[in-house]
């Protein structure tokens, strides 16, 4: 089950905790994996850890994103695209700078759109493909101080559903995995009081791991998930159930 031998996966943001776990899990299921980072040094370090192919790109630069897609197709072609790269530029909306809003949408949403568009043509010709976008619970609930991040993650959901409707007949699925609170560098900055407050809102009683997200991505990337498309798989320990 979940054998991905012969498939090539492109994972953006693979130098981070969640992206790295996703890349490792896809590799563990037999996929050829291409990992990206903001610099070749970071991408190479992540790639060497799992035996993947490194590529570097500044996802805030549209020309760089387009070049990344071409390089990945040449190294692939890409059968599985996982858009995991993301940034935060938190601040109350009343004080948020335009550039902080724009950059978060550019990296978290626009880059996912451009990469999906670029690899889709090859997937359609081969009549097989998987696009998995890593969203967030805040894309559904909203979060004070994260208007930009929540907007980008909510946008991913609409983008994904639209992709799913357009290409389902070509054997391509598009889905979202929406993490809750996961133990990464983003959550390491939480104080003990903040962590305790979060845990009271999670019925499962713990903060999730990057591997929890990776397991969901592997499933949605697999042959077995052929009939699942346009969906959001919430992985949050029960913290939010009403979506």
CSV table of N, CA and C in Angstrom, one decimal, residues 140-227:
chain,number,residue,atom,x,y,z
A,140,UNK,N,-9.2,28.5,7.9
A,140,UNK,CA,-10.6,28.2,8.2
A,140,UNK,C,-11.1,29.0,9.4
A,141,UNK,N,-10.3,29.1,10.4
A,141,UNK,CA,-10.7,29.7,11.7
A,141,UNK,C,-10.4,31.2,11.7
A,142,UNK,N,-9.3,31.6,10.9
A,142,UNK,CA,-8.8,32.9,11.1
A,142,UNK,C,-7.9,33.0,12.3
A,143,UNK,N,-7.1,34.0,12.5
A,143,UNK,CA,-6.3,34.1,13.6
A,143,UNK,C,-5.8,35.6,13.8
A,144,UNK,N,-6.0,36.1,14.9
A,144,UNK,CA,-5.6,37.5,15.2
A,144,UNK,C,-4.1,37.6,15.0
A,145,UNK,N,-3.7,38.7,14.2
A,145,UNK,CA,-2.3,38.9,13.9
A,145,UNK,C,-1.8,38.2,12.7
A,146,UNK,N,-2.7,37.4,12.0
A,146,UNK,CA,-2.3,36.6,10.8
A,146,UNK,C,-3.3,36.8,9.7
A,147,UNK,N,-3.7,38.0,9.5
A,147,UNK,CA,-4.6,38.2,8.4
A,147,UNK,C,-4.0,37.8,7.0
A,148,UNK,N,-2.7,38.1,6.8
A,148,UNK,CA,-2.1,37.7,5.6
A,148,UNK,C,-2.0,36.2,5.4
A,149,UNK,N,-1.5,35.6,6.5
A,149,UNK,CA,-1.3,34.1,6.5
A,149,UNK,C,-2.6,33.4,6.3
A,150,UNK,N,-3.6,33.8,7.1
A,150,UNK,CA,-4.9,33.2,7.0
A,150,UNK,C,-5.5,33.3,5.6
A,151,UNK,N,-5.4,34.5,5.0
A,151,UNK,CA,-5.9,34.8,3.7
A,151,UNK,C,-5.2,33.9,2.7
A,152,UNK,N,-3.9,33.7,2.8
A,152,UNK,CA,-3.2,32.9,1.8
A,152,UNK,C,-3.6,31.4,1.9
A,153,UNK,N,-3.7,31.0,3.2
A,153,UNK,CA,-4.1,29.6,3.4
A,153,UNK,C,-5.6,29.3,3.0
A,154,UNK,N,-6.4,30.3,3.2
A,154,UNK,CA,-7.8,30.1,2.7
A,154,UNK,C,-7.8,30.1,1.2
A,155,UNK,N,-7.0,31.0,0.6
A,155,UNK,CA,-6.9,31.0,-0.8
A,155,UNK,C,-6.5,29.7,-1.4
A,156,UNK,N,-5.6,29.0,-0.7
A,156,UNK,CA,-5.1,27.7,-1.2
A,156,UNK,C,-6.3,26.7,-1.4
A,157,UNK,N,-7.3,26.8,-0.5
A,157,UNK,CA,-8.4,25.9,-0.5
A,157,UNK,C,-9.2,26.1,-1.8
A,158,UNK,N,-9.5,27.4,-2.1
A,158,UNK,CA,-10.3,27.7,-3.3
A,158,UNK,C,-9.5,27.3,-4.5
A,159,UNK,N,-8.2,27.6,-4.5
A,159,UNK,CA,-7.4,27.3,-5.7
A,159,UNK,C,-7.4,25.8,-5.9
A,160,UNK,N,-7.3,25.0,-4.8
A,160,UNK,CA,-7.2,23.5,-4.9
A,160,UNK,C,-8.5,22.9,-5.4
A,161,UNK,N,-9.6,23.5,-5.0
A,161,UNK,CA,-10.9,23.0,-5.4
A,161,UNK,C,-11.1,23.3,-6.9
A,162,UNK,N,-10.6,24.4,-7.3
A,162,UNK,CA,-10.8,24.8,-8.7
A,162,UNK,C,-9.9,23.9,-9.6
A,163,UNK,N,-8.7,23.7,-9.2
A,163,UNK,CA,-7.8,22.7,-9.9
A,163,UNK,C,-8.4,21.4,-10.0
A,164,UNK,N,-9.0,20.9,-8.9
A,164,UNK,CA,-9.6,19.6,-8.9
A,164,UNK,C,-10.7,19.4,-9.9
A,165,UNK,N,-11.5,20.5,-10.0
A,165,UNK,CA,-12.7,20.4,-10.9
A,165,UNK,C,-12.2,20.4,-12.4
A,166,UNK,N,-11.1,21.1,-12.6
A,166,UNK,CA,-10.6,21.3,-14.0
A,166,UNK,C,-9.9,20.0,-14.5
A,167,UNK,N,-9.2,19.3,-13.7
A,167,UNK,CA,-8.3,18.2,-14.2
A,167,UNK,C,-8.7,16.8,-13.7
A,168,UNK,N,-9.8,16.7,-13.0
A,168,UNK,CA,-10.2,15.4,-12.5
A,168,UNK,C,-10.3,14.3,-13.6
A,169,UNK,N,-10.8,14.7,-14.7
A,169,UNK,CA,-11.0,13.8,-15.8
A,169,UNK,C,-9.7,13.3,-16.5
A,170,UNK,N,-8.6,14.0,-16.1
A,170,UNK,CA,-7.3,13.6,-16.6
A,170,UNK,C,-6.5,12.8,-15.7
A,171,UNK,N,-7.1,12.2,-14.6
A,171,UNK,CA,-6.4,11.4,-13.7
A,171,UNK,C,-5.6,12.1,-12.7
A,172,UNK,N,-5.8,13.4,-12.5
A,172,UNK,CA,-5.1,14.3,-11.6
A,172,UNK,C,-6.0,14.6,-10.4
A,173,UNK,N,-5.5,14.5,-9.2
A,173,UNK,CA,-6.2,14.9,-8.0
A,173,UNK,C,-5.5,16.1,-7.4
A,174,UNK,N,-6.3,16.9,-6.7
A,174,UNK,CA,-5.7,18.1,-6.0
A,174,UNK,C,-6.4,18.2,-4.6
A,175,UNK,N,-5.6,18.2,-3.6
A,175,UNK,CA,-6.2,18.2,-2.2
A,175,UNK,C,-5.3,19.1,-1.3
A,176,UNK,N,-5.9,19.4,-0.2
A,176,UNK,CA,-5.2,20.2,0.9
A,176,UNK,C,-5.1,19.4,2.1
A,177,UNK,N,-3.9,19.5,2.8
A,177,UNK,CA,-3.7,19.0,4.1
A,177,UNK,C,-3.6,20.2,5.0
A,178,UNK,N,-4.5,20.3,6.0
A,178,UNK,CA,-4.5,21.5,6.8
A,178,UNK,C,-4.0,21.1,8.2
A,179,UNK,N,-2.8,21.4,8.6
A,179,UNK,CA,-2.3,21.1,9.9
A,179,UNK,C,-2.9,22.0,11.0
A,180,UNK,N,-3.0,21.5,12.2
A,180,UNK,CA,-3.3,22.3,13.3
A,180,UNK,C,-1.9,22.8,13.9
A,181,UNK,N,-1.8,22.7,15.2
A,181,UNK,CA,-0.5,23.1,15.9
A,181,UNK,C,0.4,21.9,15.8
A,182,UNK,N,1.5,22.1,15.1
A,182,UNK,CA,2.5,21.1,14.9
A,182,UNK,C,3.9,21.6,15.4
A,183,UNK,N,4.6,20.6,16.0
A,183,UNK,CA,5.9,21.0,16.6
A,183,UNK,C,7.0,21.3,15.6
A,184,UNK,N,7.1,22.6,15.3
A,184,UNK,CA,8.1,23.0,14.3
A,184,UNK,C,8.8,24.3,14.9
A,185,UNK,N,9.7,24.9,14.1
A,185,UNK,CA,10.3,26.1,14.6
A,185,UNK,C,9.3,27.2,14.8
A,186,UNK,N,8.2,27.2,14.1
A,186,UNK,CA,7.1,28.2,14.2
A,186,UNK,C,6.5,28.1,15.6
A,187,UNK,N,6.4,26.9,16.1
A,187,UNK,CA,5.7,26.7,17.4
A,187,UNK,C,6.7,26.7,18.6
A,188,UNK,N,8.0,26.6,18.3
A,188,UNK,CA,9.0,26.5,19.3
A,188,UNK,C,9.1,27.8,20.1
A,189,UNK,N,8.6,28.9,19.5
A,189,UNK,CA,8.7,30.2,20.1
A,189,UNK,C,7.6,30.4,21.1
A,190,UNK,N,6.7,29.5,21.2
A,190,UNK,CA,5.5,29.7,22.2
A,190,UNK,C,6.0,29.5,23.6
A,191,UNK,N,5.5,30.3,24.5
A,191,UNK,CA,5.8,30.2,25.9
A,191,UNK,C,5.1,29.0,26.5
A,192,UNK,N,5.4,28.6,27.7
A,192,UNK,CA,4.8,27.5,28.3
A,192,UNK,C,3.3,27.8,28.5
A,193,UNK,N,3.0,29.0,28.9
A,193,UNK,CA,1.6,29.4,29.1
A,193,UNK,C,0.8,29.3,27.8
A,194,UNK,N,1.4,29.8,26.7
A,194,UNK,CA,0.7,29.7,25.4
A,194,UNK,C,0.5,28.2,25.0
A,195,UNK,N,1.6,27.4,25.2
A,195,UNK,CA,1.5,26.0,24.9
A,195,UNK,C,0.4,25.3,25.7
A,196,UNK,N,0.3,25.6,27.0
A,196,UNK,CA,-0.7,25.0,27.8
A,196,UNK,C,-2.1,25.4,27.4
A,197,UNK,N,-2.2,26.7,27.0
A,197,UNK,CA,-3.5,27.2,26.5
A,197,UNK,C,-4.0,26.4,25.2
A,198,UNK,N,-3.0,26.2,24.3
A,198,UNK,CA,-3.3,25.5,23.1
A,198,UNK,C,-3.7,24.1,23.4
A,199,UNK,N,-3.0,23.4,24.3
A,199,UNK,CA,-3.3,22.0,24.5
A,199,UNK,C,-4.7,21.8,25.1
A,200,UNK,N,-5.2,22.8,25.8
A,200,UNK,CA,-6.6,22.7,26.4
A,200,UNK,C,-7.6,22.7,25.2
A,201,UNK,N,-7.2,23.2,24.1
A,201,UNK,CA,-8.2,23.2,22.9
A,201,UNK,C,-8.0,22.0,22.0
A,202,UNK,N,-7.1,21.1,22.3
A,202,UNK,CA,-6.9,20.0,21.5
A,202,UNK,C,-7.4,18.7,22.2
A,203,UNK,N,-8.5,18.1,21.8
A,203,UNK,CA,-9.0,16.9,22.5
A,203,UNK,C,-8.0,15.8,22.6
A,204,UNK,N,-7.2,15.6,21.5
A,204,UNK,CA,-6.2,14.5,21.6
A,204,UNK,C,-5.1,14.8,22.6
A,205,UNK,N,-4.9,16.0,23.0
A,205,UNK,CA,-4.1,16.3,24.2
A,205,UNK,C,-2.6,16.5,23.9
A,206,UNK,N,-2.2,16.7,22.6
A,206,UNK,CA,-0.8,16.9,22.4
A,206,UNK,C,-0.7,17.8,21.1
A,207,UNK,N,0.5,18.4,20.9
A,207,UNK,CA,0.8,19.1,19.7
A,207,UNK,C,1.3,18.0,18.7
A,208,UNK,N,0.9,18.2,17.5
A,208,UNK,CA,1.2,17.2,16.4
A,208,UNK,C,2.7,17.2,16.0
A,209,UNK,N,3.1,16.2,15.3
A,209,UNK,CA,4.4,16.1,14.7
A,209,UNK,C,4.4,16.3,13.2
A,210,UNK,N,5.6,16.7,12.7
A,210,UNK,CA,5.6,16.8,11.2
A,210,UNK,C,5.3,15.5,10.5
A,211,UNK,N,5.6,14.4,11.1
A,211,UNK,CA,5.3,13.1,10.5
A,211,UNK,C,3.8,12.9,10.4
A,212,UNK,N,3.0,13.5,11.3
A,212,UNK,CA,1.5,13.4,11.2
A,212,UNK,C,1.1,14.0,9.9
A,213,UNK,N,1.7,15.1,9.5
A,213,UNK,CA,1.3,15.8,8.3
A,213,UNK,C,1.8,15.0,7.1
A,214,UNK,N,3.0,14.5,7.2
A,214,UNK,CA,3.6,13.7,6.1
A,214,UNK,C,2.8,12.5,5.8
A,215,UNK,N,2.3,11.8,6.8
A,215,UNK,CA,1.5,10.6,6.6
A,215,UNK,C,0.2,10.9,5.7
A,216,UNK,N,-0.4,12.1,6.0
A,216,UNK,CA,-1.5,12.5,5.3
A,216,UNK,C,-1.2,12.8,3.8
A,217,UNK,N,0.0,13.5,3.6
A,217,UNK,CA,0.4,13.8,2.3
A,217,UNK,C,0.7,12.5,1.5
A,218,UNK,N,1.4,11.6,2.1
A,218,UNK,CA,1.7,10.3,1.4
A,218,UNK,C,0.4,9.6,0.9
A,219,UNK,N,-0.6,9.6,1.8
A,219,UNK,CA,-1.9,9.0,1.4
A,219,UNK,C,-2.5,9.7,0.2
A,220,UNK,N,-2.5,11.0,0.2
A,220,UNK,CA,-3.2,11.8,-0.9
A,220,UNK,C,-2.3,11.7,-2.1
A,221,UNK,N,-1.1,11.4,-2.0
A,221,UNK,CA,-0.2,11.2,-3.2
A,221,UNK,C,-0.2,9.8,-3.8
A,222,UNK,N,-0.9,9.0,-3.2
A,222,UNK,CA,-0.9,7.5,-3.6
A,222,UNK,C,-1.9,7.1,-4.6
A,223,UNK,N,-1.7,6.0,-5.1
A,223,UNK,CA,-2.7,5.4,-6.0
A,223,UNK,C,-4.0,5.1,-5.3
A,224,UNK,N,-3.9,4.8,-4.1
A,224,UNK,CA,-5.1,4.5,-3.3
A,224,UNK,C,-6.0,5.6,-3.1
A,225,UNK,N,-5.5,6.9,-3.3
A,225,UNK,CA,-6.3,8.1,-3.1
A,225,UNK,C,-6.9,8.6,-4.4
A,226,UNK,N,-7.0,7.7,-5.4
A,226,UNK,CA,-7.4,8.2,-6.7
A,226,UNK,C,-8.8,8.8,-6.7
A,227,UNK,N,-9.7,8.5,-5.8
A,227,UNK,CA,-11.1,8.9,-5.8
A,227,UNK,C,-11.3,10.1,-4.8
